[in-house]
PDB file of C-alpha atoms in Angstrom:
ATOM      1  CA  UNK A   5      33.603 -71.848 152.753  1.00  0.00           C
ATOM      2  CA  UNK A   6      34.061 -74.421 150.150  1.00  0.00           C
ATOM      3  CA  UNK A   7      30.788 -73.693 148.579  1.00  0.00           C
ATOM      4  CA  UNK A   8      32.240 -70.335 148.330  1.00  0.00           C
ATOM      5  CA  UNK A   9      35.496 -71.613 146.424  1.00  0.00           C
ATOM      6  CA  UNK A  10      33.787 -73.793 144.560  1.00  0.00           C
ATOM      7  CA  UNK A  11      31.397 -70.234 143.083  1.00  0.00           C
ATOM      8  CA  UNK A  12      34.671 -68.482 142.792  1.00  0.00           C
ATOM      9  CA  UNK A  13      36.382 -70.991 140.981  1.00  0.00           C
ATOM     10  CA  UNK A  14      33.717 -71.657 138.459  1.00  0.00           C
ATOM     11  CA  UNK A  15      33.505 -67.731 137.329  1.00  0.00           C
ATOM     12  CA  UNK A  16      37.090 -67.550 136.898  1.00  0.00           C
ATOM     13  CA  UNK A  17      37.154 -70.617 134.257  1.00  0.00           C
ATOM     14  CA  UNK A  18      33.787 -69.242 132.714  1.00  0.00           C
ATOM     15  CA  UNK A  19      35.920 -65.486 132.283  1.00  0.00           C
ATOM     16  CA  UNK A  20      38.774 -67.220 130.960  1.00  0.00           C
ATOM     17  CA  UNK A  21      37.120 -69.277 128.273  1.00  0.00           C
ATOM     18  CA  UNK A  22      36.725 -66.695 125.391  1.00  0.00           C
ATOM     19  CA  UNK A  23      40.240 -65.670 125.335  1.00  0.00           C
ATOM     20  CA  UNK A  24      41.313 -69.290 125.484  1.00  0.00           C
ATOM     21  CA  UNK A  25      38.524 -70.278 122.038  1.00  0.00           C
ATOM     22  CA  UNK A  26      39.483 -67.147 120.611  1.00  0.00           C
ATOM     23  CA  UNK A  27      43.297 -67.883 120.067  1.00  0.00           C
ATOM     24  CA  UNK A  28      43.068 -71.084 118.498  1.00  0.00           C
ATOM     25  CA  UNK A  29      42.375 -70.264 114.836  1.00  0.00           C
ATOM     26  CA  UNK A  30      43.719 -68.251 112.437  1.00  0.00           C
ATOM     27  CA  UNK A  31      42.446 -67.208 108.642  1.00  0.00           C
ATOM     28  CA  UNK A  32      44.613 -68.048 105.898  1.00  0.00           C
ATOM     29  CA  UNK A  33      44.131 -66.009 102.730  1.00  0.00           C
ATOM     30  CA  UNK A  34      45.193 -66.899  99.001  1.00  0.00           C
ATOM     31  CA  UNK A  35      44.994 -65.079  96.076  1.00  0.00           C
ATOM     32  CA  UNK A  36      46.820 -64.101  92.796  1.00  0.00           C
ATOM     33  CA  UNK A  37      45.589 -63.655  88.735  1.00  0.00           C
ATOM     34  CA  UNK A  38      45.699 -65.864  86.405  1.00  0.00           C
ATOM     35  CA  UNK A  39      47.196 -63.840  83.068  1.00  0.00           C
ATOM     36  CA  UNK A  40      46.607 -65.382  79.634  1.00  0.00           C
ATOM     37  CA  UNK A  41      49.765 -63.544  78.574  1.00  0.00           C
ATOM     38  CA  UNK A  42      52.812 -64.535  78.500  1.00  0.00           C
ATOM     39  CA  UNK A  43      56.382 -62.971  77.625  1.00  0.00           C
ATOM     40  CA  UNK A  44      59.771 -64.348  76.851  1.00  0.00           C
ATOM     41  CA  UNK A  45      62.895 -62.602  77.325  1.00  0.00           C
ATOM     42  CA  UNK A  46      66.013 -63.000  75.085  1.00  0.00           C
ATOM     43  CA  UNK A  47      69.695 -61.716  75.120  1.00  0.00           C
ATOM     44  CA  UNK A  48      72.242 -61.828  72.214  1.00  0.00           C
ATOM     45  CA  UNK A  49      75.828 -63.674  72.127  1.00  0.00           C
ATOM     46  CA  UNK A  50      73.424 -66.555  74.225  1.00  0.00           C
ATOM     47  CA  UNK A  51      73.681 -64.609  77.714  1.00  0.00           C
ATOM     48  CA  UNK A  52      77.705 -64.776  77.232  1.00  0.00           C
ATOM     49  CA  UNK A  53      79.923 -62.291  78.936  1.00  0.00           C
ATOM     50  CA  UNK A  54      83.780 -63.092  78.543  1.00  0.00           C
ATOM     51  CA  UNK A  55      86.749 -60.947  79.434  1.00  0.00           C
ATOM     52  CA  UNK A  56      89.197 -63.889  78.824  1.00  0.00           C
ATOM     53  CA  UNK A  57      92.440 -64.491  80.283  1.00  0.00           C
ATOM     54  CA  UNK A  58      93.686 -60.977  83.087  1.00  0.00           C
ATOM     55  CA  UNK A  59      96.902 -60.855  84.611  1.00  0.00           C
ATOM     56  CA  UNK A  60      96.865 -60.712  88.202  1.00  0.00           C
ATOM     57  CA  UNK A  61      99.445 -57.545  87.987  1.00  0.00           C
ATOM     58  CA  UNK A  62      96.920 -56.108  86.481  1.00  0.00           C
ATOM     59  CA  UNK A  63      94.850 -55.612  88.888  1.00  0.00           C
ATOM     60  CA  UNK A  64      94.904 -53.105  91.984  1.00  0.00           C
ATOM     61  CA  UNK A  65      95.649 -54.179  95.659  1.00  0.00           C
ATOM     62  CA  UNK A  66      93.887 -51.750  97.408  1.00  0.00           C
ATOM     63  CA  UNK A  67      91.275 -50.529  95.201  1.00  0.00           C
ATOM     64  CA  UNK A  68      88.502 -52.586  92.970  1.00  0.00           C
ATOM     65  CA  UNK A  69      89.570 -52.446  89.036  1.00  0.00           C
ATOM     66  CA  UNK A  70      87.219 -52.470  86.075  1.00  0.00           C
ATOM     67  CA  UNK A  71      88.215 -55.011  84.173  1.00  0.00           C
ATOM     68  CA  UNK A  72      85.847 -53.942  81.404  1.00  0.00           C
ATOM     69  CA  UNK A  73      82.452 -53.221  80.230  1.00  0.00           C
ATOM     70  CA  UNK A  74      80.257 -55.137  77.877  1.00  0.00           C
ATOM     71  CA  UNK A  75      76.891 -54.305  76.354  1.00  0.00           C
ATOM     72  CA  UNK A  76      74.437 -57.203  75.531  1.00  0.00           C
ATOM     73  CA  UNK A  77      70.910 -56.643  73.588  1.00  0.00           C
ATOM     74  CA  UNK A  78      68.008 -58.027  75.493  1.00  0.00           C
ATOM     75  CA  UNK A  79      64.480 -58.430  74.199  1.00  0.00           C
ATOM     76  CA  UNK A  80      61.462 -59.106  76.086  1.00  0.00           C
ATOM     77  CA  UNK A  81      58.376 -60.354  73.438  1.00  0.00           C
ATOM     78  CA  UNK A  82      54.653 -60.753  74.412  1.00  0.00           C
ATOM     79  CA  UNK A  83      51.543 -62.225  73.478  1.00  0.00           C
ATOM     80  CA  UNK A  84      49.963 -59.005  73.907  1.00  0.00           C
ATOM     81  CA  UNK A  85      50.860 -55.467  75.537  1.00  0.00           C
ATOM     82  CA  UNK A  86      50.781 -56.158  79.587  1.00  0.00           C
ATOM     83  CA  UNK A  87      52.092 -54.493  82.565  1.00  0.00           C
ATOM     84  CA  UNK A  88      55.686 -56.366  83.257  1.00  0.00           C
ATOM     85  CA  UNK A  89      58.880 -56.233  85.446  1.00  0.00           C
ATOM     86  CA  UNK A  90      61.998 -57.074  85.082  1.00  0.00           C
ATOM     87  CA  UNK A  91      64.050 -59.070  87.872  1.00  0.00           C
ATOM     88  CA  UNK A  92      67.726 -60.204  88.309  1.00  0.00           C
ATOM     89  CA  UNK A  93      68.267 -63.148  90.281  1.00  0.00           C
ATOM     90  CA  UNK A  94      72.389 -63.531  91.699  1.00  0.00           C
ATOM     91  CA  UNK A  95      72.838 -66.762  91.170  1.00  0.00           C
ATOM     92  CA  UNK A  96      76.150 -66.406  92.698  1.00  0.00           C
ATOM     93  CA  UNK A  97      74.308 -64.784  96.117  1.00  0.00           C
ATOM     94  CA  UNK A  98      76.552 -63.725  98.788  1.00  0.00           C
ATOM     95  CA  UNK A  99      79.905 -64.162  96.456  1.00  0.00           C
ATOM     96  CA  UNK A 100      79.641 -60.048  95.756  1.00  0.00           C
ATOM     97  CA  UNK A 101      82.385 -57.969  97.221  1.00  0.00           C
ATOM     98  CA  UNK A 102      79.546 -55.113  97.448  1.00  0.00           C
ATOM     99  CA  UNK A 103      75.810 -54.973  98.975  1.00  0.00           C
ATOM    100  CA  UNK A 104      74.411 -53.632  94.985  1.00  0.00           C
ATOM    101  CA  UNK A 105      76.917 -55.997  92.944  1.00  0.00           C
ATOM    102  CA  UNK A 106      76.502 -59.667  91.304  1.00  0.00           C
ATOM    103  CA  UNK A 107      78.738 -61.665  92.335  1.00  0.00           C
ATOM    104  CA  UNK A 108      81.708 -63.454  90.351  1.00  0.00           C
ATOM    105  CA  UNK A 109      81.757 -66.726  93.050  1.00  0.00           C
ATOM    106  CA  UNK A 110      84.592 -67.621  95.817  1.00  0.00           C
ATOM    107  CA  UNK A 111      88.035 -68.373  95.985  1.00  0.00           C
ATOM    108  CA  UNK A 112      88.889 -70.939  98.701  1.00  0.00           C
ATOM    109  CA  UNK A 113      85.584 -70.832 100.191  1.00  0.00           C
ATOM    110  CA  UNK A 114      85.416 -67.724 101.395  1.00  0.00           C
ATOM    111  CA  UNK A 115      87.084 -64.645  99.692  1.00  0.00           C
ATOM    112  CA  UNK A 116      84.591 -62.542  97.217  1.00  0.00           C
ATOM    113  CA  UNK A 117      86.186 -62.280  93.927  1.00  0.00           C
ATOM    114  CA  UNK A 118      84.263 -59.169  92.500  1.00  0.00           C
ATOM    115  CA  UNK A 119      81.208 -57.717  91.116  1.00  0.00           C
ATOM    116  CA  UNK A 120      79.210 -56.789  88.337  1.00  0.00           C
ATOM    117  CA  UNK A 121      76.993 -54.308  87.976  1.00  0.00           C
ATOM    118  CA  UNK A 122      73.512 -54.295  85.276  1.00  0.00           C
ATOM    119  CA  UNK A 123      72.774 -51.325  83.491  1.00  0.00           C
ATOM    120  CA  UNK A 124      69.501 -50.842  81.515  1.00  0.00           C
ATOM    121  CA  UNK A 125      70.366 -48.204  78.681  1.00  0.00           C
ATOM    122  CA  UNK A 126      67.805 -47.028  75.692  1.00  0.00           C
ATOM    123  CA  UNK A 127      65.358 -48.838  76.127  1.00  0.00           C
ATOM    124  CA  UNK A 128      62.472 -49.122  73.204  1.00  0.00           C
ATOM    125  CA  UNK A 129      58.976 -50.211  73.912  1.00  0.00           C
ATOM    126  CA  UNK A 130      56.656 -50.865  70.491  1.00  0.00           C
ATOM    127  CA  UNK A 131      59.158 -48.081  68.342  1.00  0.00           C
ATOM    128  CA  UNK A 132      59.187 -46.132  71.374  1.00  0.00           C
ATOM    129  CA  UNK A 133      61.835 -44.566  72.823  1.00  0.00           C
ATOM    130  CA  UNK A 134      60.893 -45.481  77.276  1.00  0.00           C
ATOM    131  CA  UNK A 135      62.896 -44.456  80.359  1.00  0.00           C
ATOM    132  CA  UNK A 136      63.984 -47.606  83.050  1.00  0.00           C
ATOM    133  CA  UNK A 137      62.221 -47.284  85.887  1.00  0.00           C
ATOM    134  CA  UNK A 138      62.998 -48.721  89.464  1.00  0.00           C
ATOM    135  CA  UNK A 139      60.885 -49.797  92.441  1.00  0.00           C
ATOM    136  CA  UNK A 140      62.245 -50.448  95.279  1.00  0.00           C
ATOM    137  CA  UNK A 141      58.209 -50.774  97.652  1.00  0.00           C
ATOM    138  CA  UNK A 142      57.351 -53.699  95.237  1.00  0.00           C
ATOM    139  CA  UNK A 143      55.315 -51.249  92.973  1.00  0.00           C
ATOM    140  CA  UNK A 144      53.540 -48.623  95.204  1.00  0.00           C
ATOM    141  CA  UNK A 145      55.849 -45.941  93.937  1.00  0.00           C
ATOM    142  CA  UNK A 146      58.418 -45.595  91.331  1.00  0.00           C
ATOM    143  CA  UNK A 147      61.349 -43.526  89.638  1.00  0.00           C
ATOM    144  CA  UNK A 148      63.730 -43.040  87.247  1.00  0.00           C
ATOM    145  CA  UNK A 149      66.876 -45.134  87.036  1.00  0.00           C
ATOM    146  CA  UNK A 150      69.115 -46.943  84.790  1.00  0.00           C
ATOM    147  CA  UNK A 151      70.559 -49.096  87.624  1.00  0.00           C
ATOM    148  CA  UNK A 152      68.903 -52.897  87.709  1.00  0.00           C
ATOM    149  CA  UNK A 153      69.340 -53.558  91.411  1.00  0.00           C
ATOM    150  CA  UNK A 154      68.758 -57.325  92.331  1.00  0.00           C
ATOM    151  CA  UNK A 155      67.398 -55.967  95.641  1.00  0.00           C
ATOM    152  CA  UNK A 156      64.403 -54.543  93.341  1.00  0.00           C
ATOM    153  CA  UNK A 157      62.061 -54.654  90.094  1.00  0.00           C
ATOM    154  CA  UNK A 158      63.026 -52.819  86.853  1.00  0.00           C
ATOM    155  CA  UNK A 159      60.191 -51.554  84.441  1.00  0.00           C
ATOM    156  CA  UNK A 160      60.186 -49.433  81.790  1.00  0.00           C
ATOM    157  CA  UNK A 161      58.000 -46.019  81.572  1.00  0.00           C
ATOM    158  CA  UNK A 162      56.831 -43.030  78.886  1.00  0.00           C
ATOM    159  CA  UNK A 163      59.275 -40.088  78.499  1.00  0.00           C
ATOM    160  CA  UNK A 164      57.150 -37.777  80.268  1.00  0.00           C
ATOM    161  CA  UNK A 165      56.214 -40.161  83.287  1.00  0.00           C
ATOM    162  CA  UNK A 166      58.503 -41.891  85.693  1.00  0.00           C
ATOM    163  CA  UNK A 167      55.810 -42.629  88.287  1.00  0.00           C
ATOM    164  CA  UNK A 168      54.294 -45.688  86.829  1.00  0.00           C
ATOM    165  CA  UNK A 169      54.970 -48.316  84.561  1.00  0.00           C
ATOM    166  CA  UNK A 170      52.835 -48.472  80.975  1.00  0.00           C
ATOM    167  CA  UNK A 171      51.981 -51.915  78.718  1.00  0.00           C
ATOM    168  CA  UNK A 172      54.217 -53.127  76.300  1.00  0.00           C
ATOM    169  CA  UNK A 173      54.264 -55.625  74.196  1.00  0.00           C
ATOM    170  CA  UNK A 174      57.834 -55.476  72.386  1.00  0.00           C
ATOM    171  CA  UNK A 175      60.882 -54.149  74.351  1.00  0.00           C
ATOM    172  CA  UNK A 176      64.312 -53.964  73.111  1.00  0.00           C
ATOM    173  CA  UNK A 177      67.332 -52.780  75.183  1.00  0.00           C
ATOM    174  CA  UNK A 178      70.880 -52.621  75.814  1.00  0.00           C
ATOM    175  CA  UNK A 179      71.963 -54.097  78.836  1.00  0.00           C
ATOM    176  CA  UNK A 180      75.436 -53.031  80.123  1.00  0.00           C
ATOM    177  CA  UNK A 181      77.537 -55.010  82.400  1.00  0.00           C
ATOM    178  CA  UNK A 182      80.381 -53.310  84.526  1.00  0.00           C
ATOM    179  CA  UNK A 183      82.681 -55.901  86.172  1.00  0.00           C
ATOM    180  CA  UNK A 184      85.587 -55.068  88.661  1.00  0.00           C
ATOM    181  CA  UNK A 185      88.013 -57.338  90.547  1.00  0.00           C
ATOM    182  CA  UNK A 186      87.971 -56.646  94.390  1.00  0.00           C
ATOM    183  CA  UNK A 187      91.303 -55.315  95.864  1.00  0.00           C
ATOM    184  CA  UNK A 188      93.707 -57.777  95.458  1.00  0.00           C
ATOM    185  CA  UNK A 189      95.667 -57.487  98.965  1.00  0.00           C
ATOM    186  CA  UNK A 190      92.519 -60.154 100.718  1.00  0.00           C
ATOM    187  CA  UNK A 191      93.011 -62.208  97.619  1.00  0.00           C
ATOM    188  CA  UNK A 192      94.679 -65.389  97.047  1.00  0.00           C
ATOM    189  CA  UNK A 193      95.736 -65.393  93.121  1.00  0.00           C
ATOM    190  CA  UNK A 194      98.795 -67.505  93.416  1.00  0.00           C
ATOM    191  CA  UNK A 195      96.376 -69.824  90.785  1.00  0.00           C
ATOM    192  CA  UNK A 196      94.262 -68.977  88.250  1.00  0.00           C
ATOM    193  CA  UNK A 197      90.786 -68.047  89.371  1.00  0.00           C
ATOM    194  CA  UNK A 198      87.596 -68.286  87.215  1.00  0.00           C
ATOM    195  CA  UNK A 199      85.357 -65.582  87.032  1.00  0.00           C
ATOM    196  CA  UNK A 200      82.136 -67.230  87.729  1.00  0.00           C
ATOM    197  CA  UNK A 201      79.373 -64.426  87.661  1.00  0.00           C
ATOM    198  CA  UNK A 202      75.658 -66.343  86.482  1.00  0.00           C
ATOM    199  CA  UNK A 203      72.224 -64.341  86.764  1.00  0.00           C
ATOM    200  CA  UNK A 204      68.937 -65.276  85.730  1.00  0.00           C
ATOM    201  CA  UNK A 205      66.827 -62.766  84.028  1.00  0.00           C
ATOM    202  CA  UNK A 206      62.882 -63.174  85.465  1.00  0.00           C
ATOM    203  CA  UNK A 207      60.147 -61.449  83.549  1.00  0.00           C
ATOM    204  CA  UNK A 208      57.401 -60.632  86.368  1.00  0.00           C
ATOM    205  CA  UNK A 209      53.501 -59.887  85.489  1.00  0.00           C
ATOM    206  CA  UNK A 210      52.371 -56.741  87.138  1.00  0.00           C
TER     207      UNK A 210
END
């Protein structure tokens, strides 16, 4: 009998031992390209966006109000035509009083200001005249809109194809910014507020 336990025993560790190896190591792949290109982006007025001093009266309790809209040029100059996105980093993340806005920061910790939205308009690629173009798979598929969405990447493509981005090396455009106050019945304005909206603008290779 305990020969017989002794047989069974051993068969069952044997049947067990590939699953056991086979589990304990995993590949770990890195990769990338190395571009000798390199672009840098520019916007006029030094990035600066200012609506000055609003009266709280002015503003609507149970609606958002525009308080305005601005247009900025921005530039994007390369080393050489190459394949590029544009990105829009919130540095005010999680201060937006809407899912597709910037936002403008806090007041007392915890109640969202407002928004801004970026607009791409008429654009110009090498004294062309481009469409903006959105992605919102990370560049498996693409279409036409004037929107920049920090969710996604921004491009710019020819007139007669929204589908993929095409090399540039010079682009000029006009970048509109829409800013509204949030309703003004969840806000405490008894002080004056700042209106602390901050993005950075990230060139990406493609």
């Amino acid at each position: 009998m305990n020969k017989l336990l002794k047989t069974v025993t051993s068969t069952l560790l044997i049947a067990c031992a590939p699953a056991a190896f086979a589990a304990s190591t995993v590949d770990l792949t890195v990769t990338g390209l190395i571009t000798p290109n390199s672009c840098t982006p520019l916007l006029s007025g030094g990035g600066q966006v200012d609506y000055g001093k609003i009266s709280a009266k002015d503003l609507k309790t149970t609606q958002s109000t525009l308080i305005g809209v601005r247009t900025l040029q921005m530039s994007v100059s390369c080393d050489a035509p190459i394949l590029v996105g544009l990105k829009a980093i919130d540095n005010r993340s999680g201060s937006s009083a809407t899912l597709q806005g910037m936002g403008l920061g806090l007041i007392n910790g915890d109640q969202k200001l407002g928004y801004y939205y970026l607009y791409l308009r008429n654009p110009i690629a090498d004294t062309v005249a481009v469409q903006p173009i959105v992605t919102e798979d990370n560049g498996r598929s693409w279409m036409n809109d004037a929107f920049w969405n920090p969710q996604y990447l921004s491009s710019v493509a020819a007139m007669s194809d929204d589908s993929q981005p095409i090399p540039m090396q010079n682009l000029t455009v006009d970048l509109e910014v829409q800013t509204l106050i949030a309703r003004t019945d969840g806000l405490d304005l008894s002080n004056e507020v700042p209106i602390d909206g901050s993005a950075t603008l990230e060139v990406k290779y493609l």
